[in-house]
PDB file of C-alpha atoms and ligand atoms in Angstrom:
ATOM      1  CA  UNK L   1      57.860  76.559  16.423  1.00  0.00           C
ATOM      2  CA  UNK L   2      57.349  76.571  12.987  1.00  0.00           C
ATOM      3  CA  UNK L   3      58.371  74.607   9.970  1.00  0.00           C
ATOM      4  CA  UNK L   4      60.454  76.063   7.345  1.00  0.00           C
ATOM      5  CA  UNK L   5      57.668  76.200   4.816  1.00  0.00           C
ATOM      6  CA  UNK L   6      55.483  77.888   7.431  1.00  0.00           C
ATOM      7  CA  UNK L   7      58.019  80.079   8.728  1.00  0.00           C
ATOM      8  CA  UNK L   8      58.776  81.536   5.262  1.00  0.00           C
ATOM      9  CA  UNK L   9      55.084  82.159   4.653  1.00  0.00           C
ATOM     10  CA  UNK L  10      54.472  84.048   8.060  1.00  0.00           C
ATOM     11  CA  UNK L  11      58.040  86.077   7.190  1.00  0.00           C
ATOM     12  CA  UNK L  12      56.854  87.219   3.845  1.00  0.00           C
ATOM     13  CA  UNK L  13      53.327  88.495   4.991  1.00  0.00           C
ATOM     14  CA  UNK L  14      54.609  89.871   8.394  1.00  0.00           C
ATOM     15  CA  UNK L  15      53.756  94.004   9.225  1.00  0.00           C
ATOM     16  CA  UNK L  16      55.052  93.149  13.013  1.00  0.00           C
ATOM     17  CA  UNK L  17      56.602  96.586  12.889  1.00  0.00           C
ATOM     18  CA  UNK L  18      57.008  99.832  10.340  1.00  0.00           C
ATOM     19  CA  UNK L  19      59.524  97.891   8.247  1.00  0.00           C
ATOM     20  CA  UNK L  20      57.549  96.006   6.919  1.00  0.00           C
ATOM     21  CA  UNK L  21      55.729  98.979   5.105  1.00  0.00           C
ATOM     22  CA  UNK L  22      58.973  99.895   3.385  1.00  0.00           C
ATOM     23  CA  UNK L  23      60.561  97.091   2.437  1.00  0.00           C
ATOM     24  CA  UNK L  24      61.064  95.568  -1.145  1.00  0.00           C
ATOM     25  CA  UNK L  25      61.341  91.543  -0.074  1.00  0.00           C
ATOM     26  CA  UNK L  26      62.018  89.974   3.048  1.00  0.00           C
ATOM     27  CA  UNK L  27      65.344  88.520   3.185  1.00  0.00           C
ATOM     28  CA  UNK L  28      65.086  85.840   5.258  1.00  0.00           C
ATOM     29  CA  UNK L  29      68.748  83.929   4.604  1.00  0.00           C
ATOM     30  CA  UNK L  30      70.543  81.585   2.284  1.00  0.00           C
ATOM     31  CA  UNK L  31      72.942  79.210   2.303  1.00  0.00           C
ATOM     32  CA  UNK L  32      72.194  75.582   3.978  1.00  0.00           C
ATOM     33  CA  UNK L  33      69.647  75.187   6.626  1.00  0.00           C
ATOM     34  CA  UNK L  34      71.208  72.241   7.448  1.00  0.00           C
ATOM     35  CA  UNK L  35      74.725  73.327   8.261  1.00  0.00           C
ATOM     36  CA  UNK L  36      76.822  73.713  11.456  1.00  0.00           C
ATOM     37  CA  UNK L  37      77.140  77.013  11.091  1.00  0.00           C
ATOM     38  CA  UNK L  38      75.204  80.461  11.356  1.00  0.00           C
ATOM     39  CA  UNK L  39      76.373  83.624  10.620  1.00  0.00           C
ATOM     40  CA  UNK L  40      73.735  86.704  11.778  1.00  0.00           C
ATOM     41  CA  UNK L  41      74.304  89.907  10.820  1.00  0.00           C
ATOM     42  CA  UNK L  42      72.123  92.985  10.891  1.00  0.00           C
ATOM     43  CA  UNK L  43      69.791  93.908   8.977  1.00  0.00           C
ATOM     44  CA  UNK L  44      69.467  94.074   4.819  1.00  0.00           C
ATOM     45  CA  UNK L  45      70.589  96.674   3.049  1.00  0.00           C
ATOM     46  CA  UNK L  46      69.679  98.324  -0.394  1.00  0.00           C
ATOM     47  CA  UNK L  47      70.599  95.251  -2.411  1.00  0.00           C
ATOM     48  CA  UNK L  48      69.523  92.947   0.088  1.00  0.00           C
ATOM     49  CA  UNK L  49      66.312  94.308  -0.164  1.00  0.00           C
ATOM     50  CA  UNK L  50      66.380  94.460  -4.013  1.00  0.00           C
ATOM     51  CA  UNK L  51      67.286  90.650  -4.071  1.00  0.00           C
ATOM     52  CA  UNK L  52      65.566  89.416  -1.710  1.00  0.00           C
ATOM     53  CA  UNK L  53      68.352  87.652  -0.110  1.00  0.00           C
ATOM     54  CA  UNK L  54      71.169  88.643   3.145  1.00  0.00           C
ATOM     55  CA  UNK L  55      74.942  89.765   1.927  1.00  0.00           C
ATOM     56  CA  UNK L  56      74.949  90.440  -1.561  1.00  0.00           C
ATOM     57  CA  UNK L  57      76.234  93.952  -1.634  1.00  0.00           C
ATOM     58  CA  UNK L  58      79.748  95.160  -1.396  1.00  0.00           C
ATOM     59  CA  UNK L  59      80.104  93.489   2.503  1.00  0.00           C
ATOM     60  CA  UNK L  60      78.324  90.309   1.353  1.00  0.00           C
ATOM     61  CA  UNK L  61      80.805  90.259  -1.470  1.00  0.00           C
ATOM     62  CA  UNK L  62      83.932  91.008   0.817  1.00  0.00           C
ATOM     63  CA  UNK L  63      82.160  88.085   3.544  1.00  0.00           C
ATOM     64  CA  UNK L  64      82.343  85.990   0.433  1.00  0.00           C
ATOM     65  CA  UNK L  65      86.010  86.297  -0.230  1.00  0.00           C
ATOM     66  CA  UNK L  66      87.237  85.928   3.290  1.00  0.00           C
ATOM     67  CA  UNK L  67      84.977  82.490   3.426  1.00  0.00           C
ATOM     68  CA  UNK L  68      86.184  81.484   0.101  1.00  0.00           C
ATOM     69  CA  UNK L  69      89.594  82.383   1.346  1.00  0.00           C
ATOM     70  CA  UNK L  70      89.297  80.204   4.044  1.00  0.00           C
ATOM     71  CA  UNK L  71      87.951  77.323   2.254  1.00  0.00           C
ATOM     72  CA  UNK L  72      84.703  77.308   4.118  1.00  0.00           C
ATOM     73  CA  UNK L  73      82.478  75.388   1.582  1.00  0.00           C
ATOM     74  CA  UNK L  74      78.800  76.607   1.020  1.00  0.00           C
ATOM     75  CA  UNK L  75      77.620  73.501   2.396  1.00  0.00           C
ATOM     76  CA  UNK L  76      78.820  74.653   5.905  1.00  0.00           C
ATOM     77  CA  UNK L  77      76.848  77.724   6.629  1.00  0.00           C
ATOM     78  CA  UNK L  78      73.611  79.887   6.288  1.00  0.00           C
ATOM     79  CA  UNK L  79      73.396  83.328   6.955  1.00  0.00           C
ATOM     80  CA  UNK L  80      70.649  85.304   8.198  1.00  0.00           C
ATOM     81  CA  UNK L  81      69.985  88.676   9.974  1.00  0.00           C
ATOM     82  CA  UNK L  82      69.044  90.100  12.969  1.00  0.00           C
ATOM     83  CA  UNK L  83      65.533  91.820  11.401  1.00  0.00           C
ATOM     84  CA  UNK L  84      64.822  90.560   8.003  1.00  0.00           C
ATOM     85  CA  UNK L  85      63.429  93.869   6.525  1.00  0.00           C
ATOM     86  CA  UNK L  86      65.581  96.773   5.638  1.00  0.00           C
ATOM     87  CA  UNK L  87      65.642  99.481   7.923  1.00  0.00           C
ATOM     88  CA  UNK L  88      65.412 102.948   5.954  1.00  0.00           C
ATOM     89  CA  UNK L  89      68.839 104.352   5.430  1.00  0.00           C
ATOM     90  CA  UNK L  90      70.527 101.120   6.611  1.00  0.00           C
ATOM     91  CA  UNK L  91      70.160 102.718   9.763  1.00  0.00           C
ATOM     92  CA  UNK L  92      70.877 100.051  12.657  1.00  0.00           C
ATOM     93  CA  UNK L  93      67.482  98.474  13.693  1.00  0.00           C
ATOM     94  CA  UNK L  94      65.060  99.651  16.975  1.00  0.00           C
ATOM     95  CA  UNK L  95      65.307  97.596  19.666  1.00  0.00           C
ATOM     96  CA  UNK L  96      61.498  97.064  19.252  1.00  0.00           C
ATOM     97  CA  UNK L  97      62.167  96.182  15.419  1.00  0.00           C
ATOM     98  CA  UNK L  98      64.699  93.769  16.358  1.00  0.00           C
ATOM     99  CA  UNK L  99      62.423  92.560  19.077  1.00  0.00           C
ATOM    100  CA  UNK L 100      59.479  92.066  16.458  1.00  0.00           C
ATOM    101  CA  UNK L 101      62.121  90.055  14.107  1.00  0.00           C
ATOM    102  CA  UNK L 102      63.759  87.898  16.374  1.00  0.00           C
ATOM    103  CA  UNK L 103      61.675  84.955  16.972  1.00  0.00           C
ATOM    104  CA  UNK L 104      61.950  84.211  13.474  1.00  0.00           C
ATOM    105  CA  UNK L 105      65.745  83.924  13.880  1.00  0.00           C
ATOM    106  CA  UNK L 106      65.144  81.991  17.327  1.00  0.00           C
ATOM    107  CA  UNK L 107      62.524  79.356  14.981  1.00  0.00           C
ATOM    108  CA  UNK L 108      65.267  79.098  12.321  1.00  0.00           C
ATOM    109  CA  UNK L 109      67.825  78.362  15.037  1.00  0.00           C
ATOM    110  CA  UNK L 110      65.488  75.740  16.583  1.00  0.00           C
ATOM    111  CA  UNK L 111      64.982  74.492  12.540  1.00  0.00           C
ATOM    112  CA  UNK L 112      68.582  74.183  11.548  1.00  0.00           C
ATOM    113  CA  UNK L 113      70.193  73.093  15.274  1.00  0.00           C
ATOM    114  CA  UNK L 114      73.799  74.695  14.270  1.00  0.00           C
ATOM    115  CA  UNK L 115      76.331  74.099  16.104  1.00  0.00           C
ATOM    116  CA  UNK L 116      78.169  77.321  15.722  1.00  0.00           C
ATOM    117  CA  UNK L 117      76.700  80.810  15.478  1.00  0.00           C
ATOM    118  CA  UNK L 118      78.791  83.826  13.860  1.00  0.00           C
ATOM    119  CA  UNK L 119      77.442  87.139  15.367  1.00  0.00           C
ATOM    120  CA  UNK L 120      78.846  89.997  12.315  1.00  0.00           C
ATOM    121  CA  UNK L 121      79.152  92.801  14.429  1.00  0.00           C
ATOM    122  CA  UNK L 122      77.921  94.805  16.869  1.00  0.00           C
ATOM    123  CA  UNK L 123      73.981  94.626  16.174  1.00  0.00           C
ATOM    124  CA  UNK L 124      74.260  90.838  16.234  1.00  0.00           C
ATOM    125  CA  UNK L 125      76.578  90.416  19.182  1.00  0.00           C
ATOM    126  CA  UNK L 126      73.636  92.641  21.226  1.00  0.00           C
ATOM    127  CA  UNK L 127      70.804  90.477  20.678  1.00  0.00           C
ATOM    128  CA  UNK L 128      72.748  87.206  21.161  1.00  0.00           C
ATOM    129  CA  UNK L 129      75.277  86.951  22.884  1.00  0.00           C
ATOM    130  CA  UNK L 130      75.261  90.596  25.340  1.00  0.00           C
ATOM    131  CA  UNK L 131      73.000  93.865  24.984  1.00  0.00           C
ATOM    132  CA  UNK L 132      76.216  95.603  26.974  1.00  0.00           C
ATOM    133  CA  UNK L 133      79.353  94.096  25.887  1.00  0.00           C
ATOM    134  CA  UNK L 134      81.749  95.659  23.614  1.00  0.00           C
ATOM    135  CA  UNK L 135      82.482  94.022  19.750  1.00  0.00           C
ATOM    136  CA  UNK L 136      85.984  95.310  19.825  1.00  0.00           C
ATOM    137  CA  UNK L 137      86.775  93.245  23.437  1.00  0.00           C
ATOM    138  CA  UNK L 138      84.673  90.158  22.912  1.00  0.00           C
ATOM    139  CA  UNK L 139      85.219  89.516  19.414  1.00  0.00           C
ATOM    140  CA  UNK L 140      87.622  86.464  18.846  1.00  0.00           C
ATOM    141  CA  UNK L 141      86.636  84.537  21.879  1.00  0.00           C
ATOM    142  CA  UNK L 142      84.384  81.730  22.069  1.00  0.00           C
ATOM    143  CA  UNK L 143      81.397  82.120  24.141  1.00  0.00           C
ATOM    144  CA  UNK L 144      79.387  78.656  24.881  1.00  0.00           C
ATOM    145  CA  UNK L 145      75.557  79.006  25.413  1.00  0.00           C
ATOM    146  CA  UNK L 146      73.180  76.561  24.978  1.00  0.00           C
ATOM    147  CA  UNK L 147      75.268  74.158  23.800  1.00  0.00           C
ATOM    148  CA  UNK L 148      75.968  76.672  20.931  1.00  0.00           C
ATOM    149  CA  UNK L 149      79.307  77.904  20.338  1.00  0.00           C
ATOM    150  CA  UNK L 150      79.117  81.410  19.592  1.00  0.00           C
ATOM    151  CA  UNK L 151      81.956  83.752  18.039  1.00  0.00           C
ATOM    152  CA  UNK L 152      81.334  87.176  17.850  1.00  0.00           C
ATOM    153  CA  UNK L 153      83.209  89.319  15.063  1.00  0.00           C
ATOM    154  CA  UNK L 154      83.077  92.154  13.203  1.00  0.00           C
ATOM    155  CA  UNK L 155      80.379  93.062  10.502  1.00  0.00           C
ATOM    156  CA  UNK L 156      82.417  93.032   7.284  1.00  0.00           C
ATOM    157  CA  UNK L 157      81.247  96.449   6.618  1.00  0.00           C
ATOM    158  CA  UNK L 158      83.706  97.407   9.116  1.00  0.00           C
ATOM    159  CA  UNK L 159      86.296  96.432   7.418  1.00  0.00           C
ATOM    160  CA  UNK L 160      85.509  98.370   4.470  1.00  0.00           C
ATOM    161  CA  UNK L 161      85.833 101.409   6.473  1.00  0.00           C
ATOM    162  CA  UNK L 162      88.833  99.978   8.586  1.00  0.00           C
ATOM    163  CA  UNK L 163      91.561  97.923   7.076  1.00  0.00           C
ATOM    164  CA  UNK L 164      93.423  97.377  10.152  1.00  0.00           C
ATOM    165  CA  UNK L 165      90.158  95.050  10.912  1.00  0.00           C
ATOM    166  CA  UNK L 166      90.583  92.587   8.232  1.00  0.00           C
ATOM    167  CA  UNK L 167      93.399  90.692   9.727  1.00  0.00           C
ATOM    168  CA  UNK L 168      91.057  90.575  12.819  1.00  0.00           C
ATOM    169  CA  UNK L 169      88.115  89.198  11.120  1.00  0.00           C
ATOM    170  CA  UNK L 170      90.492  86.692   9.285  1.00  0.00           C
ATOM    171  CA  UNK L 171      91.745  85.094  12.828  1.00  0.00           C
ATOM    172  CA  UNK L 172      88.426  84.795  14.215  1.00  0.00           C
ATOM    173  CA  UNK L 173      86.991  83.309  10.960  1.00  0.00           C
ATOM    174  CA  UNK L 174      90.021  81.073  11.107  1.00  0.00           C
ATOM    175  CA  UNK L 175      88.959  79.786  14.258  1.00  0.00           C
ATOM    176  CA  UNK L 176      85.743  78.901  13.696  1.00  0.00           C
ATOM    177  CA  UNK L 177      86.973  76.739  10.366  1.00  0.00           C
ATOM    178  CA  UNK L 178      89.094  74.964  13.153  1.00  0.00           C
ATOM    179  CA  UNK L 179      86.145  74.503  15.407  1.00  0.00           C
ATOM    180  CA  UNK L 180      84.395  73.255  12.646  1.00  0.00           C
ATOM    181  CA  UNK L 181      87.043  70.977  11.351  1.00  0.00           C
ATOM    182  CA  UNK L 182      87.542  69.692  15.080  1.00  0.00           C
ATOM    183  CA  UNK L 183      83.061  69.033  15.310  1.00  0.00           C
ATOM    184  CA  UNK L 184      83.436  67.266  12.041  1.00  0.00           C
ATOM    185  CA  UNK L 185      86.506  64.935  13.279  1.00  0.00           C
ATOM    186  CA  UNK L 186      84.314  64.230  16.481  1.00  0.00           C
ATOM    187  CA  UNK L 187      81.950  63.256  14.496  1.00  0.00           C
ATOM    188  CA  UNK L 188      83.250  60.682  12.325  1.00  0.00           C
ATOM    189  CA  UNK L 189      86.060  59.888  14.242  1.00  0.00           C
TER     190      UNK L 189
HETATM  191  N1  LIG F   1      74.565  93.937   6.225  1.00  0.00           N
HETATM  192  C1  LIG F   1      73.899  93.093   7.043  1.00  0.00           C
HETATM  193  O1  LIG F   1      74.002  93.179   8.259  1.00  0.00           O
HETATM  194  N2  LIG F   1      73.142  92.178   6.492  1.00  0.00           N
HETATM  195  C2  LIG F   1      73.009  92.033   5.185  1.00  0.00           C
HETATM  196  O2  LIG F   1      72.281  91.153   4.784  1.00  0.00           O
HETATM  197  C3  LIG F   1      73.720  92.913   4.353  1.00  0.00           C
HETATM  198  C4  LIG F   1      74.481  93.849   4.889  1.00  0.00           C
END
């Protein structure tokens, strides 16, 4: 595995697959890499790639607001995605794409040790948690791996198409603040 200096410098040079031919900047995440949690969704889209960095477009903004909302402070998460180059279109990544991409998500997992990981949607919820399950019937339930604690949700995209998600995505993301707040008591109490 890599260190973070290292990994960033074999992200921004890598041609693994045909994204990297198209893309603008890697996005490779932001936030903490020291916090307890993760959140991983897809891929960058047009702005992503324009700023170099993951959720800063109109779902990254709505993402924003639930955390906010939620009084998650910035301090307690990074988020990253499952291939860090844009796929054309914001079309959902090839499985060979996402297989190209994901060791660097598995090295900045091994580099940041969270202790919860946040899988936006359906892309994410393949590649780490089941290639076969369903978002709409796992999403909301804690799944322990690894000694992770994963909670798969929707993509906040969704929700721009699909009101009648929102409340969904608020209790899940409420449950992970109460996770959190529960690791944090454990760990100075
Ligand atoms: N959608 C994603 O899945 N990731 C981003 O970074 C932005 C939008």
């Amino acid at each position: 595995m890599l260190e973070w200096e290292e990994l960033i410098k074999e992200c921004s040079g890598c041609q693994k697959c045909s994204l990297g031919r198209t893309r603008k900047n890697i996005v490779i995440g932001r936030g903490n890499v020291n916090a307890p949690i993760l959140f991983v969704g897809e891929g960058p889209g047009e702005q992503e790639d324009n700023q170099g960095k993951p959720f800063v477009g109109p779902a990254g903004k709505l993402l924003d607001l639930l955390l906010n909302a939620l009084l998650f402070r910035e301090a307690d998460y990074y988020i990253a995605n499952i291939v860090k180059c844009r796929p054309p279109g914001n079309r959902v990544p090839l499985d060979e794409e996402a297989e190209k991409c994901l060791p660097f998500l598995r090295n900045q997992v091994y580099l940041m040790r969270p202790q919860i990981i946040v899988c936006l949607g359906s892309t994410a919820m393949k590649y780490i948690v089941d290639k076969d399950a369903k978002i709409t019937q796992i999403r909301g339930n804690w799944i322990e791996r690894k000694g992770y604690w994963i909670m798969p949700t929707f993509h906040p995209a969704a929700l721009l198409r699909d009101d009648s998600k929102k409340i969904q995505m608020w209790q899940d993301l409420k449950k992970v603040k109460q996770r959190l707040e529960e690791l944090c008591q454990n760990k100075t109490g």
